[in-house]
Coordinates of C-alpha atoms and ligand atoms in Angstrom, one line a residue:
M655 CA 59.8 104.8 -18.1
S656 CA 62.1 107.8 -17.8
I657 CA 64.7 109.6 -19.8
S658 CA 66.7 111.7 -17.3
A659 CA 69.6 114.1 -18.2
I660 CA 72.2 114.8 -15.6
V661 CA 73.7 118.1 -16.4
G662 CA 76.5 120.1 -15.0
A663 CA 75.0 123.5 -13.8
Q664 CA 78.2 125.4 -12.9
W665 CA 81.8 125.3 -14.2
G666 CA 82.1 121.5 -14.2
D667 CA 83.1 119.0 -11.4
E668 CA 79.8 119.5 -9.7
G669 CA 79.6 115.8 -8.8
K670 CA 77.8 114.5 -12.0
G671 CA 79.6 111.1 -11.8
R672 CA 78.5 110.7 -8.2
I673 CA 74.8 111.4 -9.0
V674 CA 74.8 109.2 -12.2
D675 CA 76.4 106.4 -10.1
Y676 CA 73.5 106.6 -7.7
L677 CA 70.8 106.7 -10.3
A678 CA 72.4 104.1 -12.6
V679 CA 71.6 101.3 -10.1
K680 CA 68.1 101.4 -11.3
A681 CA 68.7 102.5 -14.9
D682 CA 68.7 100.2 -18.0
M683 CA 70.9 102.5 -20.1
C684 CA 73.4 105.2 -19.5
I685 CA 74.6 107.4 -22.4
R686 CA 77.5 109.9 -22.3
Y687 CA 76.3 112.5 -24.8
Q688 CA 79.2 114.9 -25.4
G689 CA 82.8 115.7 -24.5
G690 CA 85.8 113.2 -24.3
D691 CA 88.4 112.1 -21.8
N692 CA 88.7 115.7 -20.5
A693 CA 86.1 114.6 -18.0
G694 CA 87.0 113.4 -14.5
H695 CA 83.9 111.9 -13.0
T696 CA 84.6 110.5 -9.6
V697 CA 82.6 107.5 -8.5
I698 CA 83.0 105.9 -5.1
N699 CA 81.0 102.6 -4.6
D700 CA 81.4 99.1 -3.4
N701 CA 83.8 98.4 -6.3
G702 CA 86.2 101.1 -5.2
K703 CA 87.1 104.6 -6.2
F704 CA 87.3 105.6 -9.9
A705 CA 88.0 108.7 -11.9
L706 CA 86.0 108.0 -15.1
H707 CA 87.2 110.0 -18.1
I708 CA 85.2 108.7 -21.0
I709 CA 83.4 105.6 -19.7
P710 CA 79.8 106.4 -18.7
S711 CA 79.3 106.3 -14.8
G712 CA 76.6 103.5 -15.2
I713 CA 79.4 100.9 -16.0
F714 CA 79.4 99.4 -12.5
N715 CA 75.9 97.9 -13.1
P716 CA 76.1 94.8 -15.4
N717 CA 72.6 95.1 -16.5
T718 CA 72.8 98.7 -17.5
I719 CA 73.9 99.2 -21.2
N720 CA 76.5 102.0 -21.3
I721 CA 77.0 104.0 -24.5
V722 CA 79.7 106.5 -25.5
G723 CA 77.3 108.5 -27.6
A724 CA 77.5 110.1 -31.1
G725 CA 78.3 113.6 -29.7
T726 CA 81.5 112.5 -28.0
V727 CA 85.1 112.5 -29.0
V728 CA 87.0 109.3 -28.1
N729 CA 90.6 108.5 -27.4
F730 CA 90.8 104.8 -27.6
D731 CA 94.2 104.5 -25.9
T732 CA 93.0 106.3 -22.7
M733 CA 89.8 104.3 -22.9
T734 CA 91.9 101.1 -22.7
E735 CA 93.7 102.4 -19.7
E736 CA 90.5 103.2 -18.0
L737 CA 88.8 99.9 -18.8
D738 CA 91.8 98.0 -17.5
Q739 CA 91.4 99.8 -14.1
I740 CA 87.7 99.0 -14.1
K741 CA 88.2 95.4 -15.1
A742 CA 90.9 95.1 -12.4
A743 CA 88.2 95.8 -9.9
G744 CA 86.2 92.8 -11.1
V745 CA 83.7 94.9 -13.1
T746 CA 82.5 93.5 -16.4
V747 CA 82.7 95.9 -19.4
D748 CA 80.7 93.7 -21.7
N749 CA 77.9 96.3 -21.4
L750 CA 79.9 99.1 -23.0
F751 CA 79.3 100.3 -26.6
I752 CA 80.6 103.2 -28.7
D753 CA 78.4 104.8 -31.3
K754 CA 79.7 104.7 -34.9
R755 CA 79.3 108.4 -35.2
A756 CA 81.6 109.3 -32.3
H757 CA 84.7 111.2 -33.5
I758 CA 88.2 109.8 -32.9
I759 CA 90.9 111.7 -31.0
M760 CA 94.2 111.2 -32.9
P761 CA 97.6 111.9 -31.5
F762 CA 97.9 115.1 -33.6
H763 CA 94.8 116.5 -32.0
Q764 CA 96.5 116.3 -28.6
M765 CA 99.7 117.7 -30.0
L766 CA 97.8 120.7 -31.5
D767 CA 95.8 121.3 -28.3
G768 CA 99.0 121.8 -26.4
A769 CA 100.6 124.0 -29.0
E770 CA 97.5 126.1 -29.5
E771 CA 97.3 126.8 -25.8
A772 CA 101.0 127.6 -25.6
S773 CA 100.6 130.1 -28.4
K774 CA 97.9 132.0 -26.6
A775 CA 98.8 135.2 -24.7
G776 CA 98.5 135.1 -20.9
E777 CA 95.0 136.1 -20.0
W778 CA 93.6 134.4 -23.2
K779 CA 94.7 131.0 -22.1
I780 CA 91.8 128.6 -21.8
G781 CA 93.7 126.2 -19.6
T782 CA 92.5 123.2 -21.6
T783 CA 93.1 119.6 -20.3
K784 CA 95.4 119.1 -23.5
K785 CA 93.4 116.0 -24.4
G786 CA 92.9 117.2 -27.9
I787 CA 89.2 118.0 -27.4
G788 CA 89.1 121.4 -29.3
P789 CA 91.2 120.2 -32.3
C790 CA 89.1 117.0 -32.7
Y791 CA 85.8 118.9 -32.5
S792 CA 87.2 121.5 -35.0
D793 CA 87.8 118.7 -37.5
K794 CA 84.3 117.4 -36.8
A795 CA 82.9 120.8 -37.5
A796 CA 85.0 121.1 -40.7
R797 CA 83.6 117.8 -41.9
S798 CA 87.1 116.4 -42.1
G799 CA 87.2 114.3 -38.9
I800 CA 87.7 110.6 -38.5
R801 CA 84.7 108.8 -37.0
A802 CA 84.6 105.5 -35.1
V803 CA 82.9 103.9 -38.1
D804 CA 85.8 104.9 -40.3
I805 CA 88.3 102.7 -38.5
L806 CA 86.2 99.6 -39.4
D807 CA 86.8 100.1 -43.1
E808 CA 90.4 100.3 -44.2
D809 CA 89.7 101.8 -47.7
R810 CA 87.5 104.5 -46.2
L811 CA 90.0 105.3 -43.5
I812 CA 92.9 105.6 -45.8
T813 CA 91.0 108.0 -48.1
R814 CA 89.9 110.2 -45.1
L815 CA 93.4 110.2 -43.7
E816 CA 94.9 111.1 -47.0
M817 CA 92.7 114.1 -47.2
L818 CA 93.2 115.2 -43.6
L819 CA 96.9 114.6 -42.8
P820 CA 98.5 117.1 -45.3
R821 CA 96.5 119.9 -43.6
K822 CA 97.2 118.6 -40.1
N823 CA 100.9 118.3 -40.9
R824 CA 100.9 122.0 -42.1
E825 CA 99.4 123.0 -38.7
L826 CA 101.9 120.8 -36.8
S827 CA 104.9 122.4 -38.7
Y828 CA 103.5 125.9 -38.2
F829 CA 103.9 125.2 -34.4
G830 CA 107.3 123.6 -35.0
L831 CA 106.0 120.1 -34.2
P832 CA 107.0 116.9 -36.0
E833 CA 104.7 115.7 -38.7
V834 CA 102.7 112.5 -38.4
K835 CA 102.9 109.7 -40.9
L836 CA 99.9 108.0 -42.7
D837 CA 101.3 104.5 -42.0
D838 CA 101.6 105.2 -38.2
M839 CA 98.0 106.5 -38.1
M840 CA 96.8 103.4 -40.1
A841 CA 98.6 101.1 -37.7
L842 CA 97.1 102.9 -34.7
C843 CA 93.6 102.6 -36.1
A844 CA 94.1 98.9 -36.9
K845 CA 95.0 98.4 -33.3
W846 CA 92.0 100.1 -32.1
K847 CA 89.8 98.2 -34.5
S848 CA 91.2 94.9 -33.2
I849 CA 90.3 95.9 -29.6
Y850 CA 87.1 97.9 -30.2
G851 CA 85.7 96.7 -33.5
D852 CA 82.9 94.7 -31.9
K853 CA 81.9 97.5 -29.6
I854 CA 81.5 100.2 -32.3
I855 CA 77.7 100.0 -33.0
D856 CA 74.8 102.1 -34.2
M857 CA 73.2 103.4 -31.0
V858 CA 69.9 104.4 -32.6
P859 CA 68.2 100.9 -32.6
L860 CA 69.4 100.2 -29.1
V861 CA 68.1 103.5 -27.7
R862 CA 64.8 103.1 -29.7
K863 CA 64.3 99.6 -28.4
A864 CA 64.9 100.8 -24.9
Y865 CA 62.5 103.6 -25.3
T866 CA 59.7 101.5 -26.8
E867 CA 60.2 98.9 -24.0
N868 CA 59.7 101.7 -21.4
K869 CA 63.1 101.4 -19.9
D870 CA 64.9 104.0 -17.8
I871 CA 67.7 105.9 -19.6
L872 CA 70.2 108.2 -18.2
L873 CA 72.0 110.9 -20.2
E874 CA 75.3 111.8 -18.6
G875 CA 76.8 115.2 -19.3
Q876 CA 80.5 116.3 -19.2
L877 CA 81.6 119.6 -17.8
G878 CA 79.0 122.3 -17.1
I879 CA 77.0 125.2 -18.7
M880 CA 79.6 127.9 -17.9
R881 CA 82.0 126.1 -20.3
D882 CA 79.4 125.2 -23.0
L883 CA 80.6 126.3 -26.4
D884 CA 77.5 128.5 -27.0
W885 CA 76.2 129.4 -23.6
G886 CA 79.4 129.5 -21.5
I887 CA 82.3 131.9 -21.0
Y888 CA 83.5 131.8 -24.6
P889 CA 86.3 131.6 -25.6
Y890 CA 87.2 130.0 -22.3
T891 CA 84.9 127.0 -23.0
T892 CA 85.1 123.5 -24.2
S893 CA 84.2 122.6 -27.8
S894 CA 80.8 120.9 -27.2
N895 CA 77.5 121.5 -25.5
P896 CA 77.2 120.2 -21.9
T897 CA 73.8 122.0 -21.6
A898 CA 70.5 120.0 -21.8
G899 CA 70.2 120.8 -25.5
G900 CA 73.4 118.8 -26.1
T901 CA 71.7 115.6 -24.8
C902 CA 69.4 115.6 -27.8
S903 CA 72.0 116.1 -30.5
G904 CA 74.6 113.9 -28.6
A905 CA 72.4 111.0 -27.7
G906 CA 70.0 111.2 -30.6
I907 CA 66.9 111.7 -28.4
S908 CA 64.2 114.2 -29.3
P909 CA 63.6 117.0 -26.7
R910 CA 59.9 115.8 -26.4
R911 CA 61.0 112.5 -25.0
I912 CA 63.1 113.7 -22.1
T913 CA 61.2 113.4 -18.9
D914 CA 63.6 114.9 -16.3
I915 CA 66.6 117.3 -16.4
Y916 CA 68.6 117.3 -13.2
G917 CA 71.0 120.2 -12.7
V918 CA 74.0 119.2 -10.5
L919 CA 75.3 122.1 -8.4
K920 CA 77.9 122.3 -5.7
A921 CA 76.8 124.1 -2.5
Y922 CA 79.6 126.4 -3.3
A923 CA 81.5 126.9 -6.6
T924 CA 84.7 125.8 -8.3
S925 CA 86.3 126.3 -11.7
V926 CA 89.4 124.8 -13.4
G927 CA 91.1 126.8 -16.2
G928 CA 90.8 130.4 -17.4
G929 CA 88.0 132.8 -17.7
P930 CA 85.6 134.7 -15.5
F931 CA 84.6 133.2 -12.1
M932 CA 82.8 136.1 -10.4
S933 CA 82.3 134.6 -6.9
E934 CA 86.0 133.3 -6.6
D935 CA 87.4 133.7 -3.1
F936 CA 91.2 134.4 -3.0
G937 CA 91.3 134.4 0.7
E938 CA 91.2 131.9 3.6
D939 CA 87.7 130.7 2.9
G940 CA 88.7 129.8 -0.7
D941 CA 91.7 127.8 0.6
K942 CA 89.5 126.1 3.2
L943 CA 87.0 125.1 0.5
R944 CA 89.8 123.7 -1.6
D945 CA 91.3 121.7 1.3
L946 CA 88.0 120.4 2.8
G947 CA 86.5 119.8 -0.6
H948 CA 89.7 118.2 -2.1
E949 CA 89.3 120.5 -5.0
Y950 CA 92.0 119.2 -7.3
G951 CA 91.3 118.2 -10.9
A952 CA 90.3 114.5 -11.3
T953 CA 91.9 114.6 -14.7
T954 CA 94.8 117.0 -14.5
G955 CA 95.4 117.3 -10.7
R956 CA 95.4 121.0 -11.0
P957 CA 94.2 122.9 -7.9
R958 CA 90.6 124.1 -8.7
R959 CA 89.7 127.8 -8.2
T960 CA 87.2 128.0 -5.4
G961 CA 84.5 130.4 -4.3
W962 CA 80.9 130.9 -3.3
F963 CA 77.6 129.7 -4.8
D964 CA 76.7 132.1 -7.6
A965 CA 72.9 132.3 -7.7
V966 CA 73.0 134.6 -10.8
A967 CA 74.9 132.1 -12.8
A968 CA 72.8 129.2 -11.4
D969 CA 69.5 131.1 -12.3
Y970 CA 70.8 131.6 -15.8
S971 CA 71.8 127.9 -15.9
C972 CA 68.3 126.8 -14.8
W973 CA 66.7 128.9 -17.6
I974 CA 68.9 127.7 -20.4
N975 CA 68.7 124.1 -19.3
G976 CA 65.1 124.0 -18.1
F977 CA 65.9 121.9 -15.1
T978 CA 63.1 119.9 -13.5
G979 CA 65.1 119.3 -10.3
L980 CA 68.3 120.2 -8.7
A981 CA 71.0 117.9 -7.1
I982 CA 73.0 120.0 -4.6
T983 CA 76.3 118.3 -3.8
K984 CA 79.1 118.7 -1.2
M985 CA 76.8 120.2 1.5
D986 CA 79.1 118.6 4.1
I987 CA 82.0 120.7 3.0
L988 CA 80.2 123.8 4.4
D989 CA 79.7 122.2 7.8
T990 CA 82.5 124.2 9.5
F991 CA 82.0 127.6 8.1
E992 CA 80.6 130.2 10.5
K993 CA 79.4 132.4 7.6
I994 CA 78.4 131.2 4.2
K995 CA 78.1 133.7 1.2
V996 CA 75.9 133.5 -1.9
C997 CA 76.4 135.8 -4.8
V998 CA 72.9 137.4 -5.5
A999 CA 73.9 140.1 -8.0
Y1000 CA 76.9 141.7 -9.7
D1001 CA 78.1 145.2 -9.6
I1002 CA 79.3 146.0 -13.2
D1003 CA 80.7 149.6 -13.5
G1004 CA 78.3 150.7 -10.7
E1005 CA 75.2 149.1 -12.1
I1006 CA 73.5 146.3 -10.2
V1007 CA 73.0 143.4 -12.5
K1008 CA 70.9 140.3 -11.7
E1009 CA 71.0 138.5 -15.1
L1010 CA 74.2 136.8 -16.2
P1011 CA 75.8 138.9 -19.0
E1012 CA 78.1 137.5 -21.6
T1013 CA 81.9 137.1 -21.1
A1014 CA 83.3 140.5 -21.5
L1015 CA 80.9 142.0 -18.9
Q1016 CA 81.4 139.0 -16.6
E1017 CA 85.1 139.9 -16.5
K1018 CA 84.2 143.3 -15.0
A1019 CA 81.6 142.0 -12.6
K1020 CA 82.1 142.2 -8.9
P1021 CA 80.0 139.9 -6.6
I1022 CA 77.3 141.2 -4.3
Y1023 CA 76.8 138.7 -1.5
K1024 CA 74.0 137.7 0.8
E1025 CA 75.5 136.2 4.0
F1026 CA 74.1 133.1 5.8
D1027 CA 74.9 131.8 9.3
G1028 CA 76.6 128.4 9.0
W1029 CA 75.1 125.4 10.8
M1030 CA 78.4 124.3 12.3
E1031 CA 77.3 120.6 12.6
D1032 CA 78.3 117.4 10.7
T1033 CA 75.8 116.7 7.9
S1034 CA 77.6 113.6 6.4
N1035 CA 75.4 111.2 8.2
A1036 CA 72.1 112.9 7.2
R1037 CA 69.9 110.6 5.1
K1038 CA 66.6 112.5 5.2
W1039 CA 65.6 116.1 5.2
E1040 CA 64.8 116.1 9.0
D1041 CA 68.4 115.0 9.7
L1042 CA 69.8 118.3 8.3
P1043 CA 70.3 121.1 10.8
V1044 CA 67.7 123.8 10.5
K1045 CA 70.2 126.4 9.2
A1046 CA 71.3 123.9 6.5
Q1047 CA 67.7 123.4 5.5
E1048 CA 67.3 127.2 5.3
Y1049 CA 70.4 127.5 3.1
V1050 CA 69.2 124.8 0.6
T1051 CA 65.7 126.2 0.6
E1052 CA 67.1 129.6 -0.2
I1053 CA 69.2 128.2 -3.1
G1054 CA 66.1 126.5 -4.5
K1055 CA 64.2 129.8 -4.4
L1056 CA 67.0 131.8 -5.9
V1057 CA 67.4 129.3 -8.7
G1058 CA 63.6 128.8 -9.1
C1059 CA 63.7 125.0 -9.2
P1060 CA 62.8 122.2 -6.8
I1061 CA 65.6 120.5 -5.1
K1062 CA 65.5 116.7 -5.7
F1063 CA 68.8 115.4 -4.2
I1064 CA 71.2 116.7 -1.5
S1065 CA 74.5 115.0 -1.4
V1066 CA 76.4 115.0 1.9
G1067 CA 79.4 112.8 1.0
P1068 CA 81.2 111.2 -1.9
E1069 CA 79.9 107.7 -1.2
R1070 CA 76.8 106.3 -3.1
D1071 CA 74.5 106.2 0.0
Q1072 CA 75.5 109.7 1.4
I1073 CA 72.5 111.3 -0.2
I1074 CA 69.1 112.7 0.7
I1075 CA 66.3 112.3 -1.7
L1076 CA 63.4 114.9 -1.6
Ligands
GDP1847 P1 82.1 115.5 -11.9 O1 83.2 115.8 -12.9 O2 80.9 116.5 -12.0 O3 81.6 114.2 -11.8 O4 82.8 115.9 -10.4 P2 84.2 115.4 -9.9 O5 84.2 114.0 -9.7 O6 85.2 116.0 -10.8 O7 84.3 116.3 -8.6 C1 83.5 116.1 -7.5 C2 84.3 115.6 -6.3 O8 83.5 115.8 -5.2 C3 84.7 114.2 -6.3 O9 86.0 114.1 -5.6 C4 83.6 113.5 -5.5 O10 84.0 112.2 -5.0 C5 83.3 114.5 -4.5 N1 82.0 114.5 -4.1 C6 80.8 114.4 -4.8 N2 79.7 114.6 -4.0 C7 80.2 114.9 -2.8 C8 79.6 115.3 -1.5 O11 78.4 115.5 -1.4 N3 80.5 115.5 -0.5 C9 81.8 115.3 -0.5 N4 82.6 115.5 0.5 N5 82.4 115.1 -1.7 C10 81.6 114.8 -2.8
IMO1848 P1 84.0 117.3 -15.8 O1 83.2 116.5 -16.8 C1 86.2 120.9 -15.1 C2 87.8 123.0 -18.6 C3 89.3 123.2 -18.8 C4 89.4 124.4 -19.6 C5 88.1 124.3 -20.5 C6 88.4 123.7 -21.9 O2 84.9 116.4 -14.9 O3 83.2 118.3 -15.1 P2 89.0 121.3 -22.9 O4 90.0 120.3 -22.4 O5 87.6 120.8 -22.8 O6 89.3 121.9 -24.2 O7 89.1 122.4 -21.8 O8 87.3 123.4 -19.8 N1 87.4 121.6 -18.4 C7 86.9 121.1 -17.2 N2 86.8 121.7 -16.0 N3 85.7 119.7 -15.2 C8 85.8 119.1 -16.4 O9 85.2 117.9 -16.7 C9 86.5 119.8 -17.5 N4 86.7 119.5 -18.8 C10 87.3 120.7 -19.4 O10 90.0 123.4 -17.5 O11 89.2 125.6 -18.9
MG1849 MG1 85.2 116.3 -12.9

């Protein structure tokens, strides 16, 4: 019996999908606990290559129940596109469910996301995925959102939309956008009900039964701590909590029942969108990391900002999340670097700082690096610790020490079996 959370420990895109895909082979249940189709979780396995946006990465295992949890926001149209791709690869999706409490992303949420971004001045742009995530979670927090359960009941839905739409239309017209019509929204929801009606369920009895039967449950996070609404680089964050705490609220699981919390970290660092990224490398090394690591957004295709492993941010991440183990991914991308840097402190106005400060001070922080000799050998075929070059072992060991957490997985390639278990 285990309840394991897989949490992004940096700025997102750490390889969460890849780790969940590996672990899901033996899991009975996989729950996405927050976020929406802003995610791009790349999974490569015998079924093919997939960029999953809202579907949990356990979907490829017919005996694993996959739940889009209460803490998520769901765009049913993009879910349909995604499911079509998965089904086309011969994978069953009968094992997918959506919790009744999940909030629904409506077309006006996406319109407002784009308009709000466009209205922000240069440096203040978040660089959102424009999927409507922020506006949808805003309605949720304002208690005026539309939940999955609402589309099952026409009378309830019409009342909820009649209260919501006049306000949304005022916001749309403020941005010079066309208003949305009640009839169109009702028709859209009726379409979604016809496709997803049977899949919209109450997740609590399912999860409770799995727990009492000692099943193995995975909790899949979206994004990473640095873009957590409370603990990230606010205001350059998403609108939910990717951190371990978000697993409990998003999946309806008490903190005392969680057995493992795995932090997923790239062996270097990337970030997509605005906000501070202290160890960003604007030079040749940054370009090389982007080229070798194929660091382009799985959702938006945008080039990712690239840089070195930030041990100050990772140490903070480990404290806030309480990791029980780390998964270090993309080790192989460092194979051809003669020198590898790790940020061990910041210089902020001449002061040496070793604890992650909040956003305004991060914006002033200059990285202080410790340099390691690269191992200059191919690691992609390593399958056990002894297969790794000594210098690669030293690098990983040092990361574990700096972060203060045991390393449990080392990923040396994007394919399911390219992993070392410690
Ligand atoms: P996620 O959002 O956290 O699931 O991560 P993404 O899928 O957005 O980004 C991770 C990228 O790195 C994907 O293209 C993966 O296929 C790839 N990847 C994951 N682990 C490894 C690894 O160990 N080595 C290499 N070369 N690629 C990896
Ligand atoms: P996965 O799950 C990387 C970033 C956006 C933006 C900020 C807010 O694949 O790791 P949002 O659309 O959520 O309002 O955007 O967060 N962002 C991501 N960056 N990976 C993601 O997902 C991301 N989801 C959102 O670039 O800066
Ligand atoms: Mg991603």
